PDB file of C-alpha atoms in Angstrom:
ATOM      1  CA  MET A 301     -35.587 -23.617  29.445  1.00  0.00           C
ATOM      2  CA  GLY A 302     -35.795 -26.144  32.235  1.00  0.00           C
ATOM      3  CA  LEU A 303     -36.445 -23.519  34.938  1.00  0.00           C
ATOM      4  CA  LEU A 304     -39.709 -25.071  36.146  1.00  0.00           C
ATOM      5  CA  LEU A 305     -40.371 -28.610  37.383  1.00  0.00           C
ATOM      6  CA  GLY A 306     -43.918 -30.086  37.335  1.00  0.00           C
ATOM      7  CA  LEU A 307     -45.163 -31.534  40.662  1.00  0.00           C
ATOM      8  CA  ALA A 308     -48.320 -33.328  41.779  1.00  0.00           C
ATOM      9  CA  ALA A 309     -51.662 -31.559  41.677  1.00  0.00           C
ATOM     10  CA  GLY A 310     -50.441 -29.293  38.871  1.00  0.00           C
ATOM     11  CA  ARG A 311     -48.002 -27.442  41.065  1.00  0.00           C
ATOM     12  CA  LEU A 312     -44.649 -26.112  39.761  1.00  0.00           C
ATOM     13  CA  ARG A 313     -41.287 -25.746  41.461  1.00  0.00           C
ATOM     14  CA  ALA A 314     -38.566 -23.318  40.420  1.00  0.00           C
ATOM     15  CA  VAL A 315     -35.302 -24.994  39.413  1.00  0.00           C
ATOM     16  CA  ALA A 316     -31.926 -23.413  40.157  1.00  0.00           C
ATOM     17  CA  PRO A 317     -30.482 -21.906  36.917  1.00  0.00           C
ATOM     18  CA  GLY A 318     -27.258 -23.849  37.375  1.00  0.00           C
ATOM     19  CA  GLU A 319     -29.210 -27.107  37.466  1.00  0.00           C
ATOM     20  CA  ALA A 320     -31.311 -26.019  34.451  1.00  0.00           C
ATOM     21  CA  VAL A 321     -28.151 -25.223  32.442  1.00  0.00           C
ATOM     22  CA  SER A 322     -26.799 -28.692  33.101  1.00  0.00           C
ATOM     23  CA  GLY A 323     -29.996 -30.344  31.962  1.00  0.00           C
ATOM     24  CA  VAL A 324     -30.635 -28.219  28.856  1.00  0.00           C
ATOM     25  CA  ILE A 325     -27.199 -27.170  27.592  1.00  0.00           C
ATOM     26  CA  THR A 326     -25.314 -30.442  28.019  1.00  0.00           C
ATOM     27  CA  PRO A 327     -27.284 -32.266  25.267  1.00  0.00           C
ATOM     28  CA  LEU A 328     -26.798 -29.265  22.944  1.00  0.00           C
ATOM     29  CA  GLU A 329     -23.041 -29.260  23.587  1.00  0.00           C
ATOM     30  CA  ARG A 330     -22.948 -32.976  22.901  1.00  0.00           C
ATOM     31  CA  GLU A 331     -24.724 -32.389  19.588  1.00  0.00           C
ATOM     32  CA  LEU A 332     -22.305 -29.557  18.680  1.00  0.00           C
ATOM     33  CA  ARG A 333     -19.276 -31.772  19.363  1.00  0.00           C
ATOM     34  CA  ALA A 334     -20.761 -34.454  17.142  1.00  0.00           C
ATOM     35  CA  ARG A 335     -21.381 -31.919  14.355  1.00  0.00           C
ATOM     36  CA  ARG A 336     -17.841 -30.533  14.649  1.00  0.00           C
ATOM     37  CA  ALA A 337     -16.458 -34.033  14.373  1.00  0.00           C
ATOM     38  CA  ALA A 338     -18.630 -34.622  11.289  1.00  0.00           C
ATOM     39  CA  VAL A 339     -17.383 -31.342   9.742  1.00  0.00           C
ATOM     40  CA  GLU A 340     -13.747 -32.314  10.261  1.00  0.00           C
ATOM     41  CA  ASP A 341     -14.329 -35.795   8.881  1.00  0.00           C
ATOM     42  CA  THR A 342     -16.046 -34.346   5.799  1.00  0.00           C
ATOM     43  CA  ARG A 343     -13.265 -31.782   5.308  1.00  0.00           C
ATOM     44  CA  ALA A 344     -10.601 -34.500   5.553  1.00  0.00           C
ATOM     45  CA  ALA A 345     -12.497 -36.689   3.085  1.00  0.00           C
ATOM     46  CA  ILE A 346     -12.801 -33.866   0.522  1.00  0.00           C
ATOM     47  CA  MET A 347      -9.193 -32.673   0.919  1.00  0.00           C
ATOM     48  CA  SER A 348      -7.893 -36.209   0.479  1.00  0.00           C
ATOM     49  CA  PHE A 349      -8.586 -35.693  -3.250  1.00  0.00           C
ATOM     50  CA  LEU A 350      -6.313 -32.609  -3.418  1.00  0.00           C
ATOM     51  CA  PRO A 351      -3.086 -34.449  -4.420  1.00  0.00           C
ATOM     52  CA  LEU A 352      -4.951 -36.235  -7.219  1.00  0.00           C
ATOM     53  CA  TYR A 353      -6.524 -32.981  -8.416  1.00  0.00           C
ATOM     54  CA  GLU A 354      -3.176 -31.161  -8.412  1.00  0.00           C
ATOM     55  CA  ARG A 355      -1.490 -33.965 -10.384  1.00  0.00           C
ATOM     56  CA  LYS A 356      -4.289 -33.928 -12.957  1.00  0.00           C
ATOM     57  CA  GLN A 357      -4.198 -30.127 -13.092  1.00  0.00           C
ATOM     58  CA  VAL A 358      -0.454 -30.082 -13.748  1.00  0.00           C
ATOM     59  CA  ASN A 359      -0.792 -32.746 -16.436  1.00  0.00           C
ATOM     60  CA  ARG A 360      -3.653 -30.864 -18.076  1.00  0.00           C
ATOM     61  CA  GLU A 361      -1.676 -27.623 -18.085  1.00  0.00           C
ATOM     62  CA  ARG A 362       1.342 -29.338 -19.615  1.00  0.00           C
ATOM     63  CA  LYS A 363      -0.801 -30.722 -22.419  1.00  0.00           C
ATOM     64  CA  ASN A 364      -2.695 -27.477 -23.028  1.00  0.00           C
ATOM     65  CA  GLY A 365      -0.091 -24.863 -23.872  1.00  0.00           C
ATOM     66  CA  PHE A 366      -2.778 -22.461 -25.012  1.00  0.00           C
ATOM     67  CA  GLU A 367      -6.290 -22.210 -23.566  1.00  0.00           C
ATOM     68  CA  VAL A 368      -9.023 -19.696 -24.431  1.00  0.00           C
ATOM     69  CA  LEU A 369     -11.302 -18.555 -21.600  1.00  0.00           C
ATOM     70  CA  PRO A 370     -14.533 -17.300 -23.189  1.00  0.00           C
ATOM     71  CA  ASP A 371     -16.040 -15.242 -20.363  1.00  0.00           C
ATOM     72  CA  LEU A 372     -15.135 -13.030 -17.417  1.00  0.00           C
ATOM     73  CA  ALA A 373     -16.138 -15.583 -14.782  1.00  0.00           C
ATOM     74  CA  ALA A 374     -13.709 -18.163 -16.181  1.00  0.00           C
ATOM     75  CA  VAL A 375     -10.970 -15.529 -16.414  1.00  0.00           C
ATOM     76  CA  ARG A 376     -11.432 -14.527 -12.767  1.00  0.00           C
ATOM     77  CA  VAL A 377     -11.297 -18.133 -11.606  1.00  0.00           C
ATOM     78  CA  ALA A 378      -8.097 -18.749 -13.585  1.00  0.00           C
ATOM     79  CA  ILE A 379      -6.401 -15.598 -12.265  1.00  0.00           C
ATOM     80  CA  ALA A 380      -7.391 -16.397  -8.678  1.00  0.00           C
ATOM     81  CA  ASP A 381      -6.005 -19.923  -9.034  1.00  0.00           C
ATOM     82  CA  LEU A 382      -2.743 -18.776 -10.637  1.00  0.00           C
ATOM     83  CA  THR A 383      -2.272 -16.054  -8.016  1.00  0.00           C
ATOM     84  CA  ALA A 384      -2.844 -18.525  -5.177  1.00  0.00           C
ATOM     85  CA  ARG A 385      -0.251 -20.892  -6.673  1.00  0.00           C
ATOM     86  CA  ALA A 386       2.360 -18.233  -7.516  1.00  0.00           C
ATOM     87  CA  ARG A 387       5.660 -18.760  -5.703  1.00  0.00           C
ATOM     88  CA  VAL A 388       8.116 -16.170  -7.044  1.00  0.00           C
ATOM     89  CA  GLU A 389       6.689 -13.252  -9.048  1.00  0.00           C
ATOM     90  CA  ILE A 390       3.521 -11.823 -10.595  1.00  0.00           C
ATOM     91  CA  LEU A 391       3.647  -9.208 -13.369  1.00  0.00           C
ATOM     92  CA  THR A 392       0.471  -7.290 -14.183  1.00  0.00           C
ATOM     93  CA  ALA A 393      -0.347  -4.794 -16.937  1.00  0.00           C
ATOM     94  CA  GLN A 394      -3.800  -3.220 -16.568  1.00  0.00           C
ATOM     95  CA  PRO A 395      -4.648  -0.531 -19.153  1.00  0.00           C
ATOM     96  CA  GLY A 396      -7.763   1.625 -19.122  1.00  0.00           C
ATOM     97  CA  GLY A 397      -7.034   4.167 -16.411  1.00  0.00           C
ATOM     98  CA  ALA A 398      -8.918   3.983 -13.109  1.00  0.00           C
ATOM     99  CA  ARG A 399      -9.946   0.498 -12.031  1.00  0.00           C
ATOM    100  CA  GLY A 400     -13.508  -0.215 -10.892  1.00  0.00           C
ATOM    101  CA  GLU A 401     -14.379  -0.588  -7.225  1.00  0.00           C
ATOM    102  CA  GLY A 402     -15.596  -4.157  -7.736  1.00  0.00           C
ATOM    103  CA  VAL A 403     -12.379  -5.165  -9.516  1.00  0.00           C
ATOM    104  CA  LEU A 404     -10.226  -3.649  -6.754  1.00  0.00           C
ATOM    105  CA  ALA A 405     -12.326  -5.258  -4.013  1.00  0.00           C
ATOM    106  CA  GLU A 406     -11.742  -8.646  -5.645  1.00  0.00           C
ATOM    107  CA  ALA A 407      -8.054  -8.130  -6.426  1.00  0.00           C
ATOM    108  CA  SER A 408      -6.905  -6.519  -3.172  1.00  0.00           C
ATOM    109  CA  PRO A 409      -7.233  -9.495  -0.737  1.00  0.00           C
ATOM    110  CA  ARG A 410      -5.838 -11.866  -3.369  1.00  0.00           C
ATOM    111  CA  ASP A 411      -2.795  -9.693  -4.079  1.00  0.00           C
ATOM    112  CA  VAL A 412      -2.176  -8.909  -0.403  1.00  0.00           C
ATOM    113  CA  ALA A 413      -2.156 -12.638   0.389  1.00  0.00           C
ATOM    114  CA  ALA A 414       0.392 -13.280  -2.384  1.00  0.00           C
ATOM    115  CA  LEU A 415       2.653 -10.462  -1.186  1.00  0.00           C
ATOM    116  CA  ARG A 416       2.518 -11.747   2.375  1.00  0.00           C
ATOM    117  CA  ARG A 417       3.664 -15.146   1.088  1.00  0.00           C
ATOM    118  CA  GLY A 418       6.775 -13.408  -0.242  1.00  0.00           C
ATOM    119  CA  VAL A 419       5.727 -13.253  -3.899  1.00  0.00           C
ATOM    120  CA  ARG A 420       7.222 -10.285  -5.762  1.00  0.00           C
ATOM    121  CA  MET A 421       4.711  -8.148  -7.650  1.00  0.00           C
ATOM    122  CA  ARG A 422       4.940  -5.441 -10.314  1.00  0.00           C
ATOM    123  CA  VAL A 423       1.868  -3.580 -11.590  1.00  0.00           C
ATOM    124  CA  LEU A 424       1.620  -1.349 -14.656  1.00  0.00           C
ATOM    125  CA  TYR A 425      -1.212   1.178 -15.181  1.00  0.00           C
ATOM    126  CA  GLN A 426      -1.837   4.141 -17.440  1.00  0.00           C
ATOM    127  CA  HIS A 427      -1.114   7.656 -16.135  1.00  0.00           C
ATOM    128  CA  THR A 428      -4.820   8.417 -15.749  1.00  0.00           C
ATOM    129  CA  ALA A 429      -5.084   5.772 -12.998  1.00  0.00           C
ATOM    130  CA  ARG A 430      -3.222   8.183 -10.708  1.00  0.00           C
ATOM    131  CA  PHE A 431      -6.301  10.402 -10.506  1.00  0.00           C
ATOM    132  CA  SER A 432      -8.505   7.576  -9.150  1.00  0.00           C
ATOM    133  CA  ARG A 433      -8.914   7.579  -5.376  1.00  0.00           C
ATOM    134  CA  GLY A 434      -9.786   3.880  -5.232  1.00  0.00           C
ATOM    135  CA  THR A 435      -6.807   2.905  -7.368  1.00  0.00           C
ATOM    136  CA  GLY A 436      -4.539   5.098  -5.240  1.00  0.00           C
ATOM    137  CA  GLU A 437      -5.713   3.380  -2.037  1.00  0.00           C
ATOM    138  CA  TYR A 438      -5.070  -0.028  -3.598  1.00  0.00           C
ATOM    139  CA  VAL A 439      -1.581   1.065  -4.676  1.00  0.00           C
ATOM    140  CA  ASP A 440      -0.800   2.341  -1.163  1.00  0.00           C
ATOM    141  CA  ARG A 441      -1.871  -1.014   0.261  1.00  0.00           C
ATOM    142  CA  VAL A 442       0.201  -3.225  -2.042  1.00  0.00           C
ATOM    143  CA  THR A 443       3.283  -0.990  -2.189  1.00  0.00           C
ATOM    144  CA  GLY A 444       3.295  -1.023   1.599  1.00  0.00           C
ATOM    145  CA  LEU A 445       3.826  -4.784   1.297  1.00  0.00           C
ATOM    146  CA  GLY A 446       6.626  -4.492  -1.279  1.00  0.00           C
ATOM    147  CA  ALA A 447       4.844  -4.291  -4.650  1.00  0.00           C
ATOM    148  CA  GLN A 448       6.109  -1.903  -7.329  1.00  0.00           C
ATOM    149  CA  VAL A 449       3.663   0.155  -9.396  1.00  0.00           C
ATOM    150  CA  ARG A 450       4.394   2.306 -12.472  1.00  0.00           C
ATOM    151  CA  THR A 451       2.349   4.090 -15.137  1.00  0.00           C
ATOM    152  CA  LEU A 452       2.575   4.851 -18.872  1.00  0.00           C
ATOM    153  CA  ASP A 453       0.840   7.508 -20.958  1.00  0.00           C
ATOM    154  CA  ASP A 454      -0.182   5.366 -23.943  1.00  0.00           C
ATOM    155  CA  GLN A 455      -2.296   2.245 -24.257  1.00  0.00           C
ATOM    156  CA  PHE A 456      -0.858  -1.269 -23.937  1.00  0.00           C
ATOM    157  CA  SER A 457      -2.249  -4.789 -23.887  1.00  0.00           C
ATOM    158  CA  ARG A 458      -3.727  -6.330 -20.750  1.00  0.00           C
ATOM    159  CA  LEU A 459      -1.538  -9.181 -19.498  1.00  0.00           C
ATOM    160  CA  LEU A 460      -0.367 -11.075 -16.433  1.00  0.00           C
ATOM    161  CA  VAL A 461       2.686 -13.310 -16.035  1.00  0.00           C
ATOM    162  CA  PHE A 462       3.017 -15.829 -13.182  1.00  0.00           C
ATOM    163  CA  ASP A 463       6.453 -17.194 -12.206  1.00  0.00           C
ATOM    164  CA  ASP A 464       7.643 -16.964 -15.838  1.00  0.00           C
ATOM    165  CA  GLU A 465       5.599 -20.124 -16.441  1.00  0.00           C
ATOM    166  CA  THR A 466       2.089 -18.955 -17.306  1.00  0.00           C
ATOM    167  CA  ALA A 467       0.720 -15.802 -18.927  1.00  0.00           C
ATOM    168  CA  VAL A 468      -2.835 -14.505 -19.232  1.00  0.00           C
ATOM    169  CA  ILE A 469      -3.402 -12.158 -22.175  1.00  0.00           C
ATOM    170  CA  SER A 470      -6.448 -10.315 -23.478  1.00  0.00           C
ATOM    171  CA  LEU A 471      -8.279 -11.460 -26.601  1.00  0.00           C
ATOM    172  CA  PRO A 472      -8.430  -9.004 -29.543  1.00  0.00           C
ATOM    173  CA  GLY A 473     -11.877  -7.463 -29.759  1.00  0.00           C
ATOM    174  CA  ASP A 474     -13.145  -9.334 -26.680  1.00  0.00           C
ATOM    175  CA  PRO A 475     -12.751  -7.381 -23.416  1.00  0.00           C
ATOM    176  CA  LEU A 476     -14.307 -10.164 -21.316  1.00  0.00           C
ATOM    177  CA  GLY A 477     -12.342 -13.185 -22.525  1.00  0.00           C
ATOM    178  CA  ALA A 478      -8.661 -14.080 -22.212  1.00  0.00           C
ATOM    179  CA  ALA A 479      -6.104 -16.661 -23.256  1.00  0.00           C
ATOM    180  CA  VAL A 480      -3.926 -18.651 -20.861  1.00  0.00           C
ATOM    181  CA  VAL A 481      -0.493 -19.363 -22.331  1.00  0.00           C
ATOM    182  CA  ARG A 482       1.902 -21.981 -20.950  1.00  0.00           C
ATOM    183  CA  GLU A 483       4.273 -22.397 -23.900  1.00  0.00           C
ATOM    184  CA  ALA A 484       7.676 -21.378 -22.511  1.00  0.00           C
ATOM    185  CA  PRO A 485       8.923 -19.448 -25.604  1.00  0.00           C
ATOM    186  CA  VAL A 486       5.676 -17.463 -25.845  1.00  0.00           C
ATOM    187  CA  VAL A 487       5.655 -16.699 -22.109  1.00  0.00           C
ATOM    188  CA  ALA A 488       9.278 -15.529 -22.394  1.00  0.00           C
ATOM    189  CA  PHE A 489       8.302 -13.210 -25.281  1.00  0.00           C
ATOM    190  CA  ILE A 490       5.405 -11.776 -23.240  1.00  0.00           C
ATOM    191  CA  ARG A 491       7.769 -11.258 -20.307  1.00  0.00           C
ATOM    192  CA  GLU A 492      10.228  -9.393 -22.548  1.00  0.00           C
ATOM    193  CA  THR A 493       7.395  -7.187 -23.828  1.00  0.00           C
ATOM    194  CA  TYR A 494       6.431  -6.391 -20.258  1.00  0.00           C
ATOM    195  CA  GLU A 495      10.020  -5.472 -19.355  1.00  0.00           C
ATOM    196  CA  ARG A 496      10.169  -2.972 -22.229  1.00  0.00           C
ATOM    197  CA  LEU A 497       6.959  -1.342 -21.039  1.00  0.00           C
ATOM    198  CA  TRP A 498       8.245  -1.288 -17.465  1.00  0.00           C
ATOM    199  CA  LEU A 499      11.475   0.483 -18.408  1.00  0.00           C
ATOM    200  CA  ALA A 500       9.509   3.232 -20.194  1.00  0.00           C
ATOM    201  CA  ALA A 501       7.069   3.701 -17.293  1.00  0.00           C
ATOM    202  CA  GLU A 502       7.270   6.099 -14.348  1.00  0.00           C
ATOM    203  CA  PRO A 503       6.819   5.228 -10.634  1.00  0.00           C
ATOM    204  CA  PHE A 504       3.252   5.678  -9.438  1.00  0.00           C
ATOM    205  CA  SER A 505       2.614   8.796  -7.369  1.00  0.00           C
ATOM    206  CA  THR A 506      -0.493  10.678  -6.335  1.00  0.00           C
ATOM    207  CA  PRO A 507      -1.582  13.872  -8.134  1.00  0.00           C
ATOM    208  CA  GLY A 508      -0.364  15.907  -5.150  1.00  0.00           C
ATOM    209  CA  THR A 509       3.277  14.993  -5.834  1.00  0.00           C
ATOM    210  CA  ALA A 510       3.893  14.530  -9.549  1.00  0.00           C
ATOM    211  CA  GLY A 511       0.410  15.418 -10.785  1.00  0.00           C
ATOM    212  CA  GLY A 512       1.589  18.430 -12.789  1.00  0.00           C
ATOM    213  CA  GLU A 513       4.202  16.441 -14.678  1.00  0.00           C
ATOM    214  CA  ILE A 514       1.770  13.602 -15.379  1.00  0.00           C
ATOM    215  CA  SER A 515      -0.940  16.011 -16.525  1.00  0.00           C
ATOM    216  CA  ALA A 516       1.569  17.571 -18.925  1.00  0.00           C
ATOM    217  CA  THR A 517       2.518  14.112 -20.220  1.00  0.00           C
ATOM    218  CA  ILE A 518      -1.141  13.218 -20.797  1.00  0.00           C
ATOM    219  CA  ARG A 519      -1.666  16.547 -22.562  1.00  0.00           C
ATOM    220  CA  GLN A 520       1.303  15.902 -24.837  1.00  0.00           C
ATOM    221  CA  ALA A 521      -0.103  12.467 -25.644  1.00  0.00           C
ATOM    222  CA  ILE A 522      -3.463  14.018 -26.577  1.00  0.00           C
ATOM    223  CA  MET A 523      -1.691  16.522 -28.846  1.00  0.00           C
ATOM    224  CA  ARG A 524       0.283  13.716 -30.503  1.00  0.00           C
ATOM    225  CA  LEU A 525      -2.884  11.714 -31.152  1.00  0.00           C
ATOM    226  CA  LEU A 526      -4.663  14.812 -32.447  1.00  0.00           C
ATOM    227  CA  MET A 527      -1.898  15.182 -35.032  1.00  0.00           C
ATOM    228  CA  GLU A 528      -2.519  11.567 -36.040  1.00  0.00           C
ATOM    229  CA  GLY A 529      -6.164  12.439 -36.716  1.00  0.00           C
ATOM    230  CA  LEU A 530      -7.742  10.258 -34.012  1.00  0.00           C
ATOM    231  CA  THR A 531     -11.257  11.034 -32.798  1.00  0.00           C
ATOM    232  CA  ASP A 532     -12.033  12.049 -29.208  1.00  0.00           C
ATOM    233  CA  ASN A 533     -13.428   8.565 -28.518  1.00  0.00           C
ATOM    234  CA  SER A 534     -10.299   6.866 -29.847  1.00  0.00           C
ATOM    235  CA  ILE A 535      -7.994   9.173 -27.882  1.00  0.00           C
ATOM    236  CA  ALA A 536      -9.990   8.531 -24.689  1.00  0.00           C
ATOM    237  CA  VAL A 537      -9.692   4.768 -25.132  1.00  0.00           C
ATOM    238  CA  ARG A 538      -5.967   5.001 -25.917  1.00  0.00           C
ATOM    239  CA  LEU A 539      -5.221   7.060 -22.809  1.00  0.00           C
ATOM    240  CA  GLY A 540      -7.650   5.386 -20.421  1.00  0.00           C
ATOM    241  CA  MET A 541      -9.805   8.435 -19.707  1.00  0.00           C
ATOM    242  CA  SER A 542     -13.444   9.367 -20.119  1.00  0.00           C
ATOM    243  CA  VAL A 543     -14.568  10.905 -23.414  1.00  0.00           C
ATOM    244  CA  ARG A 544     -15.792  13.948 -21.498  1.00  0.00           C
ATOM    245  CA  THR A 545     -12.361  14.552 -19.964  1.00  0.00           C
ATOM    246  CA  CYS A 546     -10.705  14.061 -23.341  1.00  0.00           C
ATOM    247  CA  ARG A 547     -13.017  16.570 -24.994  1.00  0.00           C
ATOM    248  CA  ARG A 548     -12.246  19.126 -22.284  1.00  0.00           C
ATOM    249  CA  HIS A 549      -8.502  18.752 -22.933  1.00  0.00           C
ATOM    250  CA  VAL A 550      -9.006  18.991 -26.701  1.00  0.00           C
ATOM    251  CA  ALA A 551     -11.136  22.126 -26.299  1.00  0.00           C
ATOM    252  CA  GLU A 552      -8.428  23.765 -24.161  1.00  0.00           C
ATOM    253  CA  ILE A 553      -5.745  22.895 -26.727  1.00  0.00           C
ATOM    254  CA  MET A 554      -7.880  24.338 -29.544  1.00  0.00           C
ATOM    255  CA  VAL A 555      -8.357  27.593 -27.627  1.00  0.00           C
ATOM    256  CA  GLU A 556      -4.608  27.892 -27.000  1.00  0.00           C
ATOM    257  CA  LEU A 557      -3.877  27.298 -30.688  1.00  0.00           C
ATOM    258  CA  GLY A 558      -6.675  29.554 -31.886  1.00  0.00           C
ATOM    259  CA  ALA A 559      -8.023  26.650 -33.948  1.00  0.00           C
ATOM    260  CA  GLN A 560     -11.610  26.595 -35.176  1.00  0.00           C
ATOM    261  CA  SER A 561     -11.759  22.824 -35.694  1.00  0.00           C
ATOM    262  CA  ARG A 562     -10.041  19.622 -34.642  1.00  0.00           C
ATOM    263  CA  PHE A 563      -8.610  19.290 -38.147  1.00  0.00           C
ATOM    264  CA  GLN A 564      -7.091  22.766 -37.940  1.00  0.00           C
ATOM    265  CA  ALA A 565      -5.745  22.006 -34.463  1.00  0.00           C
ATOM    266  CA  GLY A 566      -4.039  18.879 -35.746  1.00  0.00           C
ATOM    267  CA  TYR A 567      -2.556  20.821 -38.639  1.00  0.00           C
ATOM    268  CA  LEU A 568      -1.265  23.632 -36.402  1.00  0.00           C
ATOM    269  CA  LEU A 569       0.243  21.114 -33.989  1.00  0.00           C
ATOM    270  CA  ALA A 570       1.998  19.338 -36.860  1.00  0.00           C
ATOM    271  CA  VAL A 571       3.427  22.653 -38.118  1.00  0.00           C
ATOM    272  CA  GLN A 572       4.511  23.578 -34.604  1.00  0.00           C
ATOM    273  CA  ASN A 573       6.127  20.187 -34.115  1.00  0.00           C
ATOM    274  CA  ARG A 574       7.966  20.451 -37.455  1.00  0.00           C
ATOM    275  CA  GLN A 575       9.275  23.943 -36.636  1.00  0.00           C
ATOM    276  CA  GLU A 576      10.549  22.789 -33.263  1.00  0.00           C
ATOM    277  CA  GLY A 577      12.315  19.875 -34.944  1.00  0.00           C
ATOM    278  CA  GLN A 578      14.137  22.266 -37.303  1.00  0.00           C
ATOM    279  CA  ARG A 579      15.540  24.387 -34.481  1.00  0.00           C
TER     280      ARG A 579
END
């Protein structure tokens, strides 16, 4: 530390701390300045390739109107890149009810940054997402920055639309992959589909405000799907809820109807629905 100075005959002399600092720290500071300069030079050298990369990226996207992303990692990279480059608007449709903590932790900073840049954002969930605390906190965060969030009772396809130029859609039968679409007519069709879903959806609110109405809507959806003969698993997937929750709702409906089986419950609901339609 430079606090002792060796003298003749093995003696030592204490050095003033201020003098020791000058002797020890100054070379370290000189080294730090040199390293900072090297960091900035390296950063400038790497970023000098950005214009070339962006030109090549734009050309590649123009040539590839349709691109399949085979795994979740590639999908996440593509969405992060498209979100970072969005200038006007991002439309999102995320079925499946409550979103996972990891997904929200990844999406939240990315979406907040886009909103703070002035990008408009609309998000569509299923009704069951309203009963997720984590999803509710995310919605509070983004709506506070101007995003709009609505929910629907039934299932819909997962999709995102960026600036009416690029869409990301789910692959049939592959929950981890996605397709990136840049063909203008197809993107316009996807946008129109989203608008129809949006018009049928209801503004997001917590269970404490409109929870009763939403619960009734979910219950009606379960009854409708029961009449169609769907299994508990299929109904749960359609409505974005757990199978256990779905079975609890079905059991309650069966008790109210006095039904001994799911088949009988579906039949009684169909009769009830037909009678109400004749009134």
